Amino acid sequence: MKRGRVFSGARPTGRQHLGNYLGAIQNYVALQEDYECVYCVVDLHALTTLTETEKLKGNTYEMVLDWLAAGMDPETSIIFVQSHVPQVTELHIILSMVTPMGWLTRLPTFKEKVRLQPDNVNYGLLGYPVLMAADITLYKADTVPVGEDQAPHLEFTREIVRRFNHHFGPTLIEPQIKLTHYPRVMGLDRVNKMSKSLNNHIELAFSPEVIEQRVMTMVTDPQRRYRSDPGRPEVCNVFAFHGFFSAQQVEDIESQCRSAEIGCVDCKRSLARNLAASLAPFRQRRAELARDENLVWDVLSDGANRATPIAQETLEEVKIKIGLP
Ligand code: TRP
């Protein structure tokens, strides 16, 4: 018997990187054991920041191929595209009527977007959290695995649910946040979160050669200037990655770095090797899956077919509770 229903969404960002894997995908895969999982490519959310919409389709394909290769299972989980189940837009409008404007303008995520794209502060951007609340509540999810940055949106969803249920009677489920245990995965530059747009990332599907090239550019302990200087693993991003990918060797690497027995170049070479070895089964599986060019689209169409009746049922219930004629 499964414990409950998980819902999570990700914007179609194309090929996934280590930050996506450690922060989200790995967790999505693990949750499939105990929960009924619904995983959504939130293409409508992506429209709030995108100007180059011609990338949406390709990005969706590449991201979902990575998901499948990483072990997200379309047999047990529902994997679908947000816009393929348009009931969410109807629920979005309905929820917007119980959303005080101030709750939206006060959100730190909104303020940040206004700062980042002052020339494109669109209405959709303001409503972003309402659409997210619609995603989660439409599927009656009780558990939402997300990173810390999404915590305000989850709290917002809970408030909307309480408000809706207070007005119209118990209908929607108040979801619990399930914070991912992994710390922020920093990029190759060591100071910014790993992200494709900053080009400080390592894609899961990179070849061993490209992995090595990229790892060699990683910024290590800035105070270690000479090969003979002792290193400080606790501030070194390469060491943080050894923690994820070099299981048995981590203690040796730590002491050899502190005593300057190994230099940063040696340390990076061994990380590149371990990383390539860890990712090899993933790359192979990805290549196998890619042979069937319809696979991703078939998975997504099956996902939408399974998501639709759940969405439809919730929406009907909502409309009845509100009293829409
Ligand atoms: N806002 C989320 C992000 O940027 C994506 C998202 C959209 C989401 N709808 C969701 C996450 C519903 C969890 C549940 O990462």
PDB file of C-alpha atoms in Angstrom, residues 51-272:
ATOM      1  CA  THR A  51      11.189  34.583 -24.682  1.00  0.00           C
ATOM      2  CA  GLU A  52      12.587  31.830 -26.910  1.00  0.00           C
ATOM      3  CA  THR A  53       9.617  29.470 -26.859  1.00  0.00           C
ATOM      4  CA  GLU A  54      10.954  27.476 -29.818  1.00  0.00           C
ATOM      5  CA  LYS A  55      13.122  25.638 -27.293  1.00  0.00           C
ATOM      6  CA  LEU A  56      10.220  24.267 -25.264  1.00  0.00           C
ATOM      7  CA  LYS A  57       9.711  21.107 -27.271  1.00  0.00           C
ATOM      8  CA  GLY A  58      13.352  20.101 -27.543  1.00  0.00           C
ATOM      9  CA  ASN A  59      13.963  20.924 -23.890  1.00  0.00           C
ATOM     10  CA  THR A  60      10.992  18.812 -22.846  1.00  0.00           C
ATOM     11  CA  TYR A  61      12.289  15.872 -24.868  1.00  0.00           C
ATOM     12  CA  GLU A  62      15.832  16.065 -23.475  1.00  0.00           C
ATOM     13  CA  MET A  63      14.718  16.504 -19.889  1.00  0.00           C
ATOM     14  CA  VAL A  64      12.260  13.615 -19.948  1.00  0.00           C
ATOM     15  CA  LEU A  65      14.800  11.358 -21.661  1.00  0.00           C
ATOM     16  CA  ASP A  66      17.191  12.117 -18.786  1.00  0.00           C
ATOM     17  CA  TRP A  67      14.429  11.417 -16.263  1.00  0.00           C
ATOM     18  CA  LEU A  68      13.728   8.027 -17.779  1.00  0.00           C
ATOM     19  CA  ALA A  69      17.404   7.127 -18.067  1.00  0.00           C
ATOM     20  CA  ALA A  70      17.871   8.066 -14.403  1.00  0.00           C
ATOM     21  CA  GLY A  71      15.170   5.643 -13.310  1.00  0.00           C
ATOM     22  CA  MET A  72      11.906   7.537 -13.229  1.00  0.00           C
ATOM     23  CA  ASP A  73       9.466   4.799 -14.129  1.00  0.00           C
ATOM     24  CA  PRO A  74       6.555   5.689 -16.411  1.00  0.00           C
ATOM     25  CA  GLU A  75       4.779   2.443 -15.500  1.00  0.00           C
ATOM     26  CA  THR A  76       4.373   3.306 -11.847  1.00  0.00           C
ATOM     27  CA  SER A  77       4.608   7.111 -12.008  1.00  0.00           C
ATOM     28  CA  ILE A  78       2.551   9.499 -14.072  1.00  0.00           C
ATOM     29  CA  ILE A  79       4.936  11.605 -16.150  1.00  0.00           C
ATOM     30  CA  PHE A  80       3.250  14.286 -18.225  1.00  0.00           C
ATOM     31  CA  VAL A  81       3.303  17.805 -19.641  1.00  0.00           C
ATOM     32  CA  GLN A  82       1.324  20.456 -17.778  1.00  0.00           C
ATOM     33  CA  SER A  83      -0.341  21.974 -20.853  1.00  0.00           C
ATOM     34  CA  HIS A  84      -1.549  18.548 -22.027  1.00  0.00           C
ATOM     35  CA  VAL A  85      -4.031  18.540 -19.142  1.00  0.00           C
ATOM     36  CA  PRO A  86      -5.626  21.990 -19.503  1.00  0.00           C
ATOM     37  CA  GLN A  87      -7.918  21.592 -16.468  1.00  0.00           C
ATOM     38  CA  VAL A  88      -5.078  23.185 -14.506  1.00  0.00           C
ATOM     39  CA  THR A  89      -5.709  26.531 -16.159  1.00  0.00           C
ATOM     40  CA  GLU A  90      -9.343  26.460 -15.093  1.00  0.00           C
ATOM     41  CA  LEU A  91      -8.421  25.693 -11.517  1.00  0.00           C
ATOM     42  CA  HIS A  92      -5.804  28.445 -11.695  1.00  0.00           C
ATOM     43  CA  ILE A  93      -8.502  31.016 -12.518  1.00  0.00           C
ATOM     44  CA  ILE A  94     -10.749  29.734  -9.761  1.00  0.00           C
ATOM     45  CA  LEU A  95      -7.960  29.812  -7.157  1.00  0.00           C
ATOM     46  CA  SER A  96      -6.972  33.311  -8.262  1.00  0.00           C
ATOM     47  CA  MET A  97     -10.318  34.520  -6.898  1.00  0.00           C
ATOM     48  CA  VAL A  98      -9.365  33.498  -3.364  1.00  0.00           C
ATOM     49  CA  THR A  99      -5.843  34.896  -3.662  1.00  0.00           C
ATOM     50  CA  PRO A 100      -5.199  38.302  -2.097  1.00  0.00           C
ATOM     51  CA  MET A 101      -2.894  40.358  -4.330  1.00  0.00           C
ATOM     52  CA  GLY A 102      -0.654  41.228  -1.405  1.00  0.00           C
ATOM     53  CA  TRP A 103       0.237  37.581  -0.852  1.00  0.00           C
ATOM     54  CA  LEU A 104       1.641  37.486  -4.372  1.00  0.00           C
ATOM     55  CA  THR A 105       3.525  40.765  -4.453  1.00  0.00           C
ATOM     56  CA  ARG A 106       5.137  40.011  -1.081  1.00  0.00           C
ATOM     57  CA  LEU A 107       6.654  36.679  -2.180  1.00  0.00           C
ATOM     58  CA  PRO A 108      10.464  36.760  -2.289  1.00  0.00           C
ATOM     59  CA  THR A 109      10.428  34.693  -5.491  1.00  0.00           C
ATOM     60  CA  PHE A 110       8.317  37.332  -7.243  1.00  0.00           C
ATOM     61  CA  LYS A 111      10.518  40.192  -6.056  1.00  0.00           C
ATOM     62  CA  GLU A 112      13.560  38.334  -7.306  1.00  0.00           C
ATOM     63  CA  LYS A 113      12.034  37.862 -10.776  1.00  0.00           C
ATOM     64  CA  VAL A 114      11.126  41.537 -10.958  1.00  0.00           C
ATOM     65  CA  ARG A 115      14.753  42.324 -10.218  1.00  0.00           C
ATOM     66  CA  LEU A 116      16.012  39.823 -12.801  1.00  0.00           C
ATOM     67  CA  GLN A 117      13.663  40.707 -15.652  1.00  0.00           C
ATOM     68  CA  PRO A 118      12.457  44.284 -15.096  1.00  0.00           C
ATOM     69  CA  ASP A 119      11.395  44.546 -18.738  1.00  0.00           C
ATOM     70  CA  ASN A 120       9.154  41.497 -18.599  1.00  0.00           C
ATOM     71  CA  VAL A 121       7.110  41.689 -15.414  1.00  0.00           C
ATOM     72  CA  ASN A 122       4.112  39.916 -16.869  1.00  0.00           C
ATOM     73  CA  TYR A 123       0.808  39.007 -15.256  1.00  0.00           C
ATOM     74  CA  GLY A 124       1.721  35.312 -15.460  1.00  0.00           C
ATOM     75  CA  LEU A 125       4.770  35.931 -13.327  1.00  0.00           C
ATOM     76  CA  LEU A 126       2.601  37.329 -10.559  1.00  0.00           C
ATOM     77  CA  GLY A 127       0.241  34.363 -10.860  1.00  0.00           C
ATOM     78  CA  TYR A 128       3.058  31.799 -10.961  1.00  0.00           C
ATOM     79  CA  PRO A 129       2.409  30.536  -7.407  1.00  0.00           C
ATOM     80  CA  VAL A 130      -1.329  30.299  -8.078  1.00  0.00           C
ATOM     81  CA  LEU A 131      -0.655  28.057 -11.064  1.00  0.00           C
ATOM     82  CA  MET A 132       1.646  26.006  -8.878  1.00  0.00           C
ATOM     83  CA  ALA A 133      -1.069  25.691  -6.234  1.00  0.00           C
ATOM     84  CA  ALA A 134      -3.420  24.561  -9.003  1.00  0.00           C
ATOM     85  CA  ASP A 135      -0.897  21.888 -10.117  1.00  0.00           C
ATOM     86  CA  ILE A 136      -0.601  20.437  -6.661  1.00  0.00           C
ATOM     87  CA  THR A 137      -4.246  20.595  -5.623  1.00  0.00           C
ATOM     88  CA  LEU A 138      -5.651  19.392  -8.958  1.00  0.00           C
ATOM     89  CA  TYR A 139      -3.938  16.051  -8.364  1.00  0.00           C
ATOM     90  CA  LYS A 140      -4.792  16.012  -4.654  1.00  0.00           C
ATOM     91  CA  ALA A 141      -1.139  15.541  -3.800  1.00  0.00           C
ATOM     92  CA  ASP A 142      -0.275  15.436  -0.098  1.00  0.00           C
ATOM     93  CA  THR A 143       3.510  15.468  -0.502  1.00  0.00           C
ATOM     94  CA  VAL A 144       5.610  17.827  -2.595  1.00  0.00           C
ATOM     95  CA  PRO A 145       9.358  17.246  -2.914  1.00  0.00           C
ATOM     96  CA  VAL A 146      11.085  20.525  -3.729  1.00  0.00           C
ATOM     97  CA  GLY A 147      14.205  22.485  -2.890  1.00  0.00           C
ATOM     98  CA  GLU A 148      14.335  25.154  -0.238  1.00  0.00           C
ATOM     99  CA  ASP A 149      13.848  27.931  -2.790  1.00  0.00           C
ATOM    100  CA  GLN A 150      10.292  26.669  -3.343  1.00  0.00           C
ATOM    101  CA  ALA A 151       9.318  26.664   0.335  1.00  0.00           C
ATOM    102  CA  PRO A 152       7.494  30.039   0.120  1.00  0.00           C
ATOM    103  CA  HIS A 153       5.424  28.696  -2.789  1.00  0.00           C
ATOM    104  CA  LEU A 154       4.452  25.639  -0.784  1.00  0.00           C
ATOM    105  CA  GLU A 155       3.455  27.759   2.183  1.00  0.00           C
ATOM    106  CA  PHE A 156       1.418  29.900  -0.210  1.00  0.00           C
ATOM    107  CA  THR A 157      -0.315  26.775  -1.572  1.00  0.00           C
ATOM    108  CA  ARG A 158      -1.228  25.695   1.946  1.00  0.00           C
ATOM    109  CA  GLU A 159      -2.724  29.096   2.693  1.00  0.00           C
ATOM    110  CA  ILE A 160      -4.771  29.067  -0.502  1.00  0.00           C
ATOM    111  CA  VAL A 161      -6.076  25.604   0.309  1.00  0.00           C
ATOM    112  CA  ARG A 162      -7.097  26.669   3.808  1.00  0.00           C
ATOM    113  CA  ARG A 163      -8.850  29.724   2.397  1.00  0.00           C
ATOM    114  CA  PHE A 164     -10.642  27.765  -0.285  1.00  0.00           C
ATOM    115  CA  ASN A 165     -11.761  25.054   2.121  1.00  0.00           C
ATOM    116  CA  HIS A 166     -12.871  27.655   4.646  1.00  0.00           C
ATOM    117  CA  HIS A 167     -15.072  29.381   2.060  1.00  0.00           C
ATOM    118  CA  PHE A 168     -16.458  26.384   0.232  1.00  0.00           C
ATOM    119  CA  GLY A 169     -16.083  23.421   2.589  1.00  0.00           C
ATOM    120  CA  PRO A 170     -13.362  20.761   2.726  1.00  0.00           C
ATOM    121  CA  THR A 171     -12.342  20.052  -0.862  1.00  0.00           C
ATOM    122  CA  LEU A 172      -8.641  20.497  -1.517  1.00  0.00           C
ATOM    123  CA  ILE A 173      -5.734  18.814   0.249  1.00  0.00           C
ATOM    124  CA  GLU A 174      -3.179  20.851   2.174  1.00  0.00           C
ATOM    125  CA  PRO A 175       0.161  19.505   0.925  1.00  0.00           C
ATOM    126  CA  GLN A 176       3.273  18.894   3.003  1.00  0.00           C
ATOM    127  CA  ILE A 177       6.643  20.036   1.744  1.00  0.00           C
ATOM    128  CA  LYS A 178       9.303  17.346   1.538  1.00  0.00           C
ATOM    129  CA  LEU A 179      12.621  19.152   1.497  1.00  0.00           C
ATOM    130  CA  THR A 180      15.386  17.499  -0.437  1.00  0.00           C
ATOM    131  CA  HIS A 181      18.180  16.502   1.907  1.00  0.00           C
ATOM    132  CA  TYR A 182      21.048  17.509  -0.331  1.00  0.00           C
ATOM    133  CA  PRO A 183      22.732  20.841   0.190  1.00  0.00           C
ATOM    134  CA  ARG A 184      22.878  23.424  -2.556  1.00  0.00           C
ATOM    135  CA  VAL A 185      24.976  21.997  -5.352  1.00  0.00           C
ATOM    136  CA  MET A 186      27.479  24.656  -6.329  1.00  0.00           C
ATOM    137  CA  GLY A 187      28.682  25.136  -9.878  1.00  0.00           C
ATOM    138  CA  LEU A 188      32.205  24.765 -11.246  1.00  0.00           C
ATOM    139  CA  ASP A 189      32.866  28.383 -10.249  1.00  0.00           C
ATOM    140  CA  ARG A 190      32.251  27.453  -6.581  1.00  0.00           C
ATOM    141  CA  VAL A 191      30.283  30.636  -5.807  1.00  0.00           C
ATOM    142  CA  ASN A 192      27.024  30.175  -7.737  1.00  0.00           C
ATOM    143  CA  LYS A 193      24.467  27.422  -7.608  1.00  0.00           C
ATOM    144  CA  MET A 194      24.998  24.975 -10.474  1.00  0.00           C
ATOM    145  CA  SER A 195      22.930  26.175 -13.386  1.00  0.00           C
ATOM    146  CA  LYS A 196      22.818  25.819 -17.107  1.00  0.00           C
ATOM    147  CA  SER A 197      22.334  29.532 -17.684  1.00  0.00           C
ATOM    148  CA  LEU A 198      25.594  30.315 -15.882  1.00  0.00           C
ATOM    149  CA  ASN A 199      27.354  27.553 -17.821  1.00  0.00           C
ATOM    150  CA  ASN A 200      28.962  26.295 -14.615  1.00  0.00           C
ATOM    151  CA  HIS A 201      27.385  22.852 -14.843  1.00  0.00           C
ATOM    152  CA  ILE A 202      28.137  19.229 -15.662  1.00  0.00           C
ATOM    153  CA  GLU A 203      25.469  17.462 -17.677  1.00  0.00           C
ATOM    154  CA  LEU A 204      24.606  13.900 -16.758  1.00  0.00           C
ATOM    155  CA  ALA A 205      25.036  12.893 -20.394  1.00  0.00           C
ATOM    156  CA  PHE A 206      28.487  14.443 -20.905  1.00  0.00           C
ATOM    157  CA  SER A 207      31.156  12.110 -22.282  1.00  0.00           C
ATOM    158  CA  PRO A 208      34.090  11.179 -20.003  1.00  0.00           C
ATOM    159  CA  GLU A 209      36.285  13.552 -22.033  1.00  0.00           C
ATOM    160  CA  VAL A 210      33.994  16.536 -21.529  1.00  0.00           C
ATOM    161  CA  ILE A 211      33.555  15.652 -17.862  1.00  0.00           C
ATOM    162  CA  GLU A 212      37.316  15.724 -17.440  1.00  0.00           C
ATOM    163  CA  GLN A 213      37.662  19.062 -19.268  1.00  0.00           C
ATOM    164  CA  ARG A 214      34.967  20.618 -17.112  1.00  0.00           C
ATOM    165  CA  VAL A 215      36.203  19.194 -13.809  1.00  0.00           C
ATOM    166  CA  MET A 216      39.675  20.552 -14.553  1.00  0.00           C
ATOM    167  CA  THR A 217      38.196  24.071 -14.611  1.00  0.00           C
ATOM    168  CA  MET A 218      36.644  23.710 -11.137  1.00  0.00           C
ATOM    169  CA  VAL A 219      37.600  26.315  -8.578  1.00  0.00           C
ATOM    170  CA  THR A 220      39.132  24.760  -5.440  1.00  0.00           C
ATOM    171  CA  ASP A 221      40.248  26.254  -2.131  1.00  0.00           C
ATOM    172  CA  PRO A 222      41.200  29.808  -3.145  1.00  0.00           C
ATOM    173  CA  GLN A 223      43.821  29.981  -0.379  1.00  0.00           C
ATOM    174  CA  ARG A 224      45.753  27.037  -1.761  1.00  0.00           C
ATOM    175  CA  ARG A 225      48.059  28.780  -4.173  1.00  0.00           C
ATOM    176  CA  TYR A 226      51.053  26.458  -4.340  1.00  0.00           C
ATOM    177  CA  ARG A 227      51.152  22.715  -4.723  1.00  0.00           C
ATOM    178  CA  SER A 228      52.852  22.483  -1.318  1.00  0.00           C
ATOM    179  CA  ASP A 229      50.155  24.507   0.488  1.00  0.00           C
ATOM    180  CA  PRO A 230      47.868  22.350   2.618  1.00  0.00           C
ATOM    181  CA  GLY A 231      44.276  22.350   1.321  1.00  0.00           C
ATOM    182  CA  ARG A 232      41.021  22.862   3.196  1.00  0.00           C
ATOM    183  CA  PRO A 233      38.538  20.250   1.999  1.00  0.00           C
ATOM    184  CA  GLU A 234      35.705  21.899   3.935  1.00  0.00           C
ATOM    185  CA  VAL A 235      35.748  24.922   1.629  1.00  0.00           C
ATOM    186  CA  CYS A 236      36.583  23.004  -1.548  1.00  0.00           C
ATOM    187  CA  ASN A 237      33.871  22.287  -4.081  1.00  0.00           C
ATOM    188  CA  VAL A 238      35.854  19.451  -5.676  1.00  0.00           C
ATOM    189  CA  PHE A 239      35.906  17.774  -2.299  1.00  0.00           C
ATOM    190  CA  ALA A 240      32.141  18.258  -1.944  1.00  0.00           C
ATOM    191  CA  PHE A 241      31.697  16.329  -5.185  1.00  0.00           C
ATOM    192  CA  HIS A 242      34.044  13.592  -3.996  1.00  0.00           C
ATOM    193  CA  GLY A 243      31.559  13.209  -1.165  1.00  0.00           C
ATOM    194  CA  PHE A 244      28.859  12.302  -3.682  1.00  0.00           C
ATOM    195  CA  PHE A 245      30.851  10.272  -6.163  1.00  0.00           C
ATOM    196  CA  SER A 246      33.980   8.849  -4.522  1.00  0.00           C
ATOM    197  CA  ALA A 247      32.442   6.963  -1.614  1.00  0.00           C
ATOM    198  CA  GLN A 248      35.284   4.769  -0.329  1.00  0.00           C
ATOM    199  CA  GLN A 249      38.123   7.158  -1.114  1.00  0.00           C
ATOM    200  CA  VAL A 250      36.735  10.242   0.594  1.00  0.00           C
ATOM    201  CA  GLU A 251      38.681   9.892   3.846  1.00  0.00           C
ATOM    202  CA  ASP A 252      41.984   9.332   2.045  1.00  0.00           C
ATOM    203  CA  ILE A 253      41.385  12.292  -0.228  1.00  0.00           C
ATOM    204  CA  GLU A 254      40.615  14.471   2.765  1.00  0.00           C
ATOM    205  CA  SER A 255      43.821  13.634   4.606  1.00  0.00           C
ATOM    206  CA  GLN A 256      45.971  13.762   1.473  1.00  0.00           C
ATOM    207  CA  CYS A 257      44.595  17.204   0.653  1.00  0.00           C
ATOM    208  CA  ARG A 258      45.224  18.527   4.179  1.00  0.00           C
ATOM    209  CA  SER A 259      48.807  17.242   4.141  1.00  0.00           C
ATOM    210  CA  ALA A 260      49.406  18.428   0.555  1.00  0.00           C
ATOM    211  CA  GLU A 261      50.219  14.866  -0.446  1.00  0.00           C
ATOM    212  CA  ILE A 262      47.981  15.384  -3.437  1.00  0.00           C
ATOM    213  CA  GLY A 263      47.526  18.597  -5.380  1.00  0.00           C
ATOM    214  CA  CYS A 264      44.309  19.977  -6.833  1.00  0.00           C
ATOM    215  CA  VAL A 265      45.112  18.607 -10.282  1.00  0.00           C
ATOM    216  CA  ASP A 266      45.455  15.029  -8.979  1.00  0.00           C
ATOM    217  CA  CYS A 267      42.323  15.494  -6.939  1.00  0.00           C
ATOM    218  CA  LYS A 268      40.338  16.711  -9.934  1.00  0.00           C
ATOM    219  CA  ARG A 269      41.586  13.878 -12.144  1.00  0.00           C
ATOM    220  CA  SER A 270      40.342  11.336  -9.661  1.00  0.00           C
ATOM    221  CA  LEU A 271      37.009  13.123  -9.372  1.00  0.00           C
ATOM    222  CA  ALA A 272      36.640  13.163 -13.176  1.00  0.00           C
TER     223      ALA A 272
END
